[in-house]
GROMACS .gro file of C-alpha atoms in nm:
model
  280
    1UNK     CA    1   2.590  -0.945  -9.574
    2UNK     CA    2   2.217  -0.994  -9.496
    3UNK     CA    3   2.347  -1.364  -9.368
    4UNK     CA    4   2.595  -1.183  -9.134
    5UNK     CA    5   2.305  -0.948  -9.042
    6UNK     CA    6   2.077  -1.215  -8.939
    7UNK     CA    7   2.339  -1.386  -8.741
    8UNK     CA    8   2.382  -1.058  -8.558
    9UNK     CA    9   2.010  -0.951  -8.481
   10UNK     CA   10   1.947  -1.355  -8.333
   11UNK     CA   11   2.299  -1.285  -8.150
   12UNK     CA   12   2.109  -0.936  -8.022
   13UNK     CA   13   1.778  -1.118  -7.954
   14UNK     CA   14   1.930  -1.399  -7.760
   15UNK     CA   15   2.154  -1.195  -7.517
   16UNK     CA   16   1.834  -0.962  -7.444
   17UNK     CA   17   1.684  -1.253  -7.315
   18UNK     CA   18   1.941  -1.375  -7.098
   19UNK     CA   19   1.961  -1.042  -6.968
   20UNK     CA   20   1.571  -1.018  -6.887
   21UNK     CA   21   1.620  -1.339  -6.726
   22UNK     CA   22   1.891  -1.234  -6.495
   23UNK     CA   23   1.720  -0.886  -6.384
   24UNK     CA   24   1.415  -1.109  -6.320
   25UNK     CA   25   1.561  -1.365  -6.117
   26UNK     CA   26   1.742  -1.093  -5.915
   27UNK     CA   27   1.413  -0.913  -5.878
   28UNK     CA   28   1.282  -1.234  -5.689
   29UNK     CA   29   1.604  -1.315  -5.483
   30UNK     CA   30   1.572  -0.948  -5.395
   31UNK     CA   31   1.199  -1.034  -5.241
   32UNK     CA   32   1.363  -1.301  -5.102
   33UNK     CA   33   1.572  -1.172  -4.885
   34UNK     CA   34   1.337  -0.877  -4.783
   35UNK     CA   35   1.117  -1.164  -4.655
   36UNK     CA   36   1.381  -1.263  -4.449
   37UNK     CA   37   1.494  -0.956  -4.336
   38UNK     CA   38   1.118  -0.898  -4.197
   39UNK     CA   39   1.020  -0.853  -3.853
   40UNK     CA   40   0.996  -1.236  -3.725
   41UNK     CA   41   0.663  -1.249  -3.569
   42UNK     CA   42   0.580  -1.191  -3.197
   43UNK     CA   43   0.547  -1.481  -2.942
   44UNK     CA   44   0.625  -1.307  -2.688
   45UNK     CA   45   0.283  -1.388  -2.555
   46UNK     CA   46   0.246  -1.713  -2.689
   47UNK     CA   47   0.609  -1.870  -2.495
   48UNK     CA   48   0.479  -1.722  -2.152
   49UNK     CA   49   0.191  -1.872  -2.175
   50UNK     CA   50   0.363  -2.217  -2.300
   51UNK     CA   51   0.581  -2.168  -2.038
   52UNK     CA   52   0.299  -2.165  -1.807
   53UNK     CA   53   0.526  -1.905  -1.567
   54UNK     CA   54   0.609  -1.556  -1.602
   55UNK     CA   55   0.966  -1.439  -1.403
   56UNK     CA   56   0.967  -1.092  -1.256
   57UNK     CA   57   1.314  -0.952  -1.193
   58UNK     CA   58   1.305  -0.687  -0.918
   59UNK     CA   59   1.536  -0.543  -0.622
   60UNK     CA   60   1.469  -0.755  -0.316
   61UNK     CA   61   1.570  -0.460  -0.078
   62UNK     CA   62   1.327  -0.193  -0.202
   63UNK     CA   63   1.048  -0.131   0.029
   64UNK     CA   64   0.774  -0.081  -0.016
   65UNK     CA   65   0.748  -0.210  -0.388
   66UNK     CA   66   0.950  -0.519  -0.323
   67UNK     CA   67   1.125  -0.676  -0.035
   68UNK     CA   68   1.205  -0.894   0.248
   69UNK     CA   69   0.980  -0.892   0.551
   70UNK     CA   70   1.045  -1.047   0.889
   71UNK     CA   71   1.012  -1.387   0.761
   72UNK     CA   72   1.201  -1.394   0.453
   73UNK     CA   73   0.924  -1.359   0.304
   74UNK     CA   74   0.853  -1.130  -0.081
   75UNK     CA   75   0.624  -0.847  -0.017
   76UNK     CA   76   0.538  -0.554  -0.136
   77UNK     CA   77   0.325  -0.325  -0.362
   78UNK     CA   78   0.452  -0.397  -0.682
   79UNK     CA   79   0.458  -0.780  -0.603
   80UNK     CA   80   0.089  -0.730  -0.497
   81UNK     CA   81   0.030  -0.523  -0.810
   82UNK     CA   82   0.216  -0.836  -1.026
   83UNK     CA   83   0.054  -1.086  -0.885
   84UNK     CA   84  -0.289  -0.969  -0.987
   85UNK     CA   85  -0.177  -0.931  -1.280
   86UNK     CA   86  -0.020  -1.253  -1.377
   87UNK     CA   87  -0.262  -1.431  -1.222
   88UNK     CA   88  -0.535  -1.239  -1.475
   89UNK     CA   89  -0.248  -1.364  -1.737
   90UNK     CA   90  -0.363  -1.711  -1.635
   91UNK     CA   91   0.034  -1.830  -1.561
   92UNK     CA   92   0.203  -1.895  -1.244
   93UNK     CA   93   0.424  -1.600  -1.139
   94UNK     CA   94   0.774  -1.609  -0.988
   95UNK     CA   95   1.015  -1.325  -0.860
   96UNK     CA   96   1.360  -1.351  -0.860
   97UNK     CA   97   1.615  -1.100  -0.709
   98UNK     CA   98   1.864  -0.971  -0.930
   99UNK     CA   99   2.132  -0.733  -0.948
  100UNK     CA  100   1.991  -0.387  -1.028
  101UNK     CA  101   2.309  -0.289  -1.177
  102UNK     CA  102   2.248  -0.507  -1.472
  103UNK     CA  103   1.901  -0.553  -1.445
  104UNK     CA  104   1.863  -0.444  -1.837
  105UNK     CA  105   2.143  -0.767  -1.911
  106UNK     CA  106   1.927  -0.997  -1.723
  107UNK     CA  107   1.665  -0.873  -1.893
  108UNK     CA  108   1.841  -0.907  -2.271
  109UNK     CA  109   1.943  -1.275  -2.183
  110UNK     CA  110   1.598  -1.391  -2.079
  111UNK     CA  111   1.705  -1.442  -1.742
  112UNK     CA  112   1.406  -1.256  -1.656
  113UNK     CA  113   1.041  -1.146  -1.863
  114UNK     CA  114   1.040  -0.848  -1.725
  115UNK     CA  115   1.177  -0.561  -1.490
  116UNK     CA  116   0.914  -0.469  -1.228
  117UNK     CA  117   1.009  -0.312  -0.894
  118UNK     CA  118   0.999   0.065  -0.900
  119UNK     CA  119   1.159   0.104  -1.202
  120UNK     CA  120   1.199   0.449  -1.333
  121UNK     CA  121   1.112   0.562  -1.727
  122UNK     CA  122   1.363   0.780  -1.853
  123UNK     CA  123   1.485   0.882  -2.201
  124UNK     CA  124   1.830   0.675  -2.163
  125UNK     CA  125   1.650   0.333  -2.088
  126UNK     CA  126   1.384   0.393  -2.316
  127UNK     CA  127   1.707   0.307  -2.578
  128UNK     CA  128   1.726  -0.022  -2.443
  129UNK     CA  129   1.415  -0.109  -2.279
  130UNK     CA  130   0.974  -0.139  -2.419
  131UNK     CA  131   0.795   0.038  -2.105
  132UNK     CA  132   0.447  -0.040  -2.017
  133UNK     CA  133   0.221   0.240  -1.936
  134UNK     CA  134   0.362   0.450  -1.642
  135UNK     CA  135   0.140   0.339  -1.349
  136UNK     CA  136   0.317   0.495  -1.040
  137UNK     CA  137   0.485   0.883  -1.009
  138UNK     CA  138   0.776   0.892  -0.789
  139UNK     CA  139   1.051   1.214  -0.725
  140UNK     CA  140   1.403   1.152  -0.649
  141UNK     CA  141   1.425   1.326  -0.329
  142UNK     CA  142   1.723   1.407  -0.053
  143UNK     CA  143   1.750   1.294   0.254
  144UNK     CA  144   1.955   1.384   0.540
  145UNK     CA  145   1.982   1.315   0.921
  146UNK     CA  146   1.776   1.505   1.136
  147UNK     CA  147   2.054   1.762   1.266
  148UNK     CA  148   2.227   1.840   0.952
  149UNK     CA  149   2.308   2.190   0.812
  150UNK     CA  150   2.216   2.088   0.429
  151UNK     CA  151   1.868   2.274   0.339
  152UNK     CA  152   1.934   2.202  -0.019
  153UNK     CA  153   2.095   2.151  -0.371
  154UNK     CA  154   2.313   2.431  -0.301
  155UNK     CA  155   2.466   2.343   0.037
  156UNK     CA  156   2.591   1.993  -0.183
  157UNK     CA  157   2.905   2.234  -0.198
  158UNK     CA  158   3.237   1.983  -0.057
  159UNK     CA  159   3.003   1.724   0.049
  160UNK     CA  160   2.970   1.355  -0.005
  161UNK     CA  161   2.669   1.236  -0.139
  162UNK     CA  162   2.536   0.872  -0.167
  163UNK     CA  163   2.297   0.682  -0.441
  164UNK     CA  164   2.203   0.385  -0.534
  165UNK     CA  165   2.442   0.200  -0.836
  166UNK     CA  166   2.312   0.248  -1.178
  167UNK     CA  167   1.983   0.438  -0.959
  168UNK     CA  168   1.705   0.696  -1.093
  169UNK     CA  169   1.845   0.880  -0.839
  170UNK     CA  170   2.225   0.828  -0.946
  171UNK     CA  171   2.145   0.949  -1.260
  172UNK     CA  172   1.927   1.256  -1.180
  173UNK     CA  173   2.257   1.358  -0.979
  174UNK     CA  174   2.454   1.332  -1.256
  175UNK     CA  175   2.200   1.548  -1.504
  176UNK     CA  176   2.262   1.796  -1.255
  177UNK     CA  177   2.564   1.999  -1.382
  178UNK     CA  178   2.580   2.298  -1.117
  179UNK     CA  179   2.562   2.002  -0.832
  180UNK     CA  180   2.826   1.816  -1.021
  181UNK     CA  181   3.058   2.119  -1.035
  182UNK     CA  182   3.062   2.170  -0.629
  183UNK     CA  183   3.025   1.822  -0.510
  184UNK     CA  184   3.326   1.676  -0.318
  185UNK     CA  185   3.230   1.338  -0.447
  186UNK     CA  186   2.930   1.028  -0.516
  187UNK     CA  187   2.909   0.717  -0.336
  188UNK     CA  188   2.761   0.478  -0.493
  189UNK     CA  189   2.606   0.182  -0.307
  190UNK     CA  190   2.474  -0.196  -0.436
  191UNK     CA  191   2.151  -0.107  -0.173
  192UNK     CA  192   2.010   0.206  -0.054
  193UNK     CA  193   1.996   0.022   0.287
  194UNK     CA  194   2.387   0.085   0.280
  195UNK     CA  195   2.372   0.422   0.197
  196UNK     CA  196   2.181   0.492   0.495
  197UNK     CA  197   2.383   0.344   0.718
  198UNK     CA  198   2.690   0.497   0.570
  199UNK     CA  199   2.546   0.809   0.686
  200UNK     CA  200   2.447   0.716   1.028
  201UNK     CA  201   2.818   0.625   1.063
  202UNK     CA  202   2.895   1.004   0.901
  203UNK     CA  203   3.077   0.880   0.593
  204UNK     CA  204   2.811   1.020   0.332
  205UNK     CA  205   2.589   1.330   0.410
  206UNK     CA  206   2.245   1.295   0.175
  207UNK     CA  207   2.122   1.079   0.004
  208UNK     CA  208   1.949   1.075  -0.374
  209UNK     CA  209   1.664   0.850  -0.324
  210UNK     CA  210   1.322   0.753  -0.471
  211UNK     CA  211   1.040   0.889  -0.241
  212UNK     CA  212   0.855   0.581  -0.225
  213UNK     CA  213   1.156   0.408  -0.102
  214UNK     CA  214   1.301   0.710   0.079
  215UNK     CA  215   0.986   0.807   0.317
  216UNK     CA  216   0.914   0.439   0.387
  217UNK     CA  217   1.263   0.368   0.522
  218UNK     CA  218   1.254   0.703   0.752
  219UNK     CA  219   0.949   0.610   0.897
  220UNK     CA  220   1.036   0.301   1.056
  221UNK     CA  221   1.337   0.499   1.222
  222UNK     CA  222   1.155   0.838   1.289
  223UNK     CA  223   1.356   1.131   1.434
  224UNK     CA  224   1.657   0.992   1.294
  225UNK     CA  225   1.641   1.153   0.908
  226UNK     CA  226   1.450   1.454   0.708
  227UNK     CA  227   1.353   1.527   0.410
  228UNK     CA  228   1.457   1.828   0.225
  229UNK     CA  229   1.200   2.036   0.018
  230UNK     CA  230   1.435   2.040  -0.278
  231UNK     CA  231   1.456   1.767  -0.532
  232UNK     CA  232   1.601   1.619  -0.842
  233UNK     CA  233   1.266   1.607  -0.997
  234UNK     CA  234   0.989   1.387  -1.084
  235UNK     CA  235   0.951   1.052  -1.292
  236UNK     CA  236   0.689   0.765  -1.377
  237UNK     CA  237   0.757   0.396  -1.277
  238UNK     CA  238   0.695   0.144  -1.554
  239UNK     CA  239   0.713  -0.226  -1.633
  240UNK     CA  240   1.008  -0.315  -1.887
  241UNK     CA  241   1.033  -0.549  -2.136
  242UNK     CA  242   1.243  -0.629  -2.394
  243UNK     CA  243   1.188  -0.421  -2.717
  244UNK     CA  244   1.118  -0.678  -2.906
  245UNK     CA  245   0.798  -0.802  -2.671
  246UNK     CA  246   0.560  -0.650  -2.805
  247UNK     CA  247   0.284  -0.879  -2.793
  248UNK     CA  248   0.348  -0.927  -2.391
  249UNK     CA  249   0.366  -0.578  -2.329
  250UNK     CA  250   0.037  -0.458  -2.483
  251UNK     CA  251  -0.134  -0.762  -2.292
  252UNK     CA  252  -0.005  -0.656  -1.955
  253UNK     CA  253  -0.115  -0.293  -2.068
  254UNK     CA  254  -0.451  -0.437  -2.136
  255UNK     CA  255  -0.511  -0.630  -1.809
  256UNK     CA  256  -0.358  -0.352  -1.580
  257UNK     CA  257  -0.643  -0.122  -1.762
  258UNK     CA  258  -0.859  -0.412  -1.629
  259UNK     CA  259  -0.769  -0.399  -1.284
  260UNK     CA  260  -0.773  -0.024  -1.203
  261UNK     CA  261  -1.095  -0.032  -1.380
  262UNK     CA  262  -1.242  -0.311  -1.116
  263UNK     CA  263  -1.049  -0.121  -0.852
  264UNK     CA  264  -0.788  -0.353  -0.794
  265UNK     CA  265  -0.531  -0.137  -0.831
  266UNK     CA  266  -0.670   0.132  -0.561
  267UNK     CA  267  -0.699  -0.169  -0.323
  268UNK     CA  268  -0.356  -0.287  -0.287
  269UNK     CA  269  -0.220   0.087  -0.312
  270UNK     CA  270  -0.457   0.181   0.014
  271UNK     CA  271  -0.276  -0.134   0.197
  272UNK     CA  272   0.071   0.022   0.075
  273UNK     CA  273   0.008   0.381   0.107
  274UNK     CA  274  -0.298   0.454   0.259
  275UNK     CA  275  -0.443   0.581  -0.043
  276UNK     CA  276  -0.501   0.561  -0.397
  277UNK     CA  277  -0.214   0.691  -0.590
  278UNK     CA  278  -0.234   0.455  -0.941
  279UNK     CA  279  -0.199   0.670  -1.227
  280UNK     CA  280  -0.547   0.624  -1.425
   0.00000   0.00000   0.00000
């Protein structure tokens, strides 16, 4: 009896340890994978810099933040403003055009660092996209020609009304529910440029359109188009990255503190606008 005993408490003894041992080593695989399941550190910074080049994605047809002159030529305030920048970032800079539609895809894929051309923060591409410090207020505003009966919102009653695909102004249209109720229908168009011919030729009658863009267009064809008092509202313009570029974002952040600072910023806004309108 005590032999059986014996047998039983080093039976008890030895399967306590095997259990302890078990619970332990699952304890460490358990830090294990929480290691790997960490946030893999940010080089976001570090590859542009590698790189030696930083690629801006932007709209080549928005004046005056970025477009086309005479010559075929880039211009515009926000390639100004980047330029500064990236040359403060110590790294060659180079724009390329993409479609705004799926400028956040380009953006996901690494086709492109960032998103910087008048690009509007809002609550649905916060979701998707890390936004720099707003810089730049803008309203989505509606223009018409110069002889047409619409004095606002509530004459969009039955009418056709054009924006910009996948557009601030597209989407402040949409938020819109009593204008969504009357309206006859929405164009949408790959460029505002489009849009404003379509309504020359009387197949759209407004338009949806960031001021910036909007008033700058108008003016090189004055007498032609108005603007109404009404709007869709106001917004910021930011830089976006992708969420996970951190490191890159809080840079440019710092250096664009830098150059309003030094007055950089007010400089290339008085060649653009004739004034100082940086956010500080």
């Amino acid at each position: 009896m005590k032999k059986q005993f014996a047998l039983m408490m080093i039976l008890v003894l030895v399967l306590s340890a095997f259990v302890m041992g078990c619970s332990s080593g699952s304890v460490d695989g358990e830090g294990d994978n929480n290691g790997n399941q960490s946030e893999e550190e940010d080089l976001s910074l570090e590859k542009i810099k590698d790189a030696g080049v930083f690629i801006v994605g932007l709209d080549d047809s928005f004046a005056p933040m970025g477009f086309r002159d005479e010559a075929g030529k880039l211009v515009g305030f926000d390639i100004d403003l980047a330029k500064a920048t990236i040359e403060k970032l110590g790294v060659e800079a180079e724009f390329k055009p993409i479609d705004w539609n799926s400028k956040e895809l380009s953006l996901e894929t690494g086709e492109i660092d960032c998103i910087w051309n008048g690009f509007s923060i809002t609550p649905a591409r916060e979701k998707e996209v890390l936004f720099s410090k707003p810089y730049l207020s803008n309203r989505q505003i509606i223009i018409v020609l110069a002889d047409s009966d619409i004095t606002s919102k509530e004459d969009f009653a039955d009418r056709v009304v054009g924006a910009q695909i996948n557009s601030s102004g597209l989407h402040a249209l949409e938020a819109d529910t009593a204008v969504m109720e009357v309206l006859k229908e929405i164009k949408e168009y790959d460029t505002y440029p489009e849009a404003f011919l379509d309504m020359e030729a009387g197949r759209i009658e407004a338009i949806v359109v960031d001021e910036v863009y909007g008033k700058y267009y108008i003016s090189k064809k004055p007498g032609t188009y108005k603007v109404l008092d009404d709007d869709f509202g106001t917004e910021d313009y930011g830089i976006g990255f992708r969420m996970k570029d951190k490191a890159l974002k809080a840079e440019i952040d710092k250096i664009m503190d830098e150059l309003k600072a030094d007055g950089t910023t007010a400089k290339i806004s008085e060649e653009w606008f004739g004034e100082d309108i940086v956010l500080k």
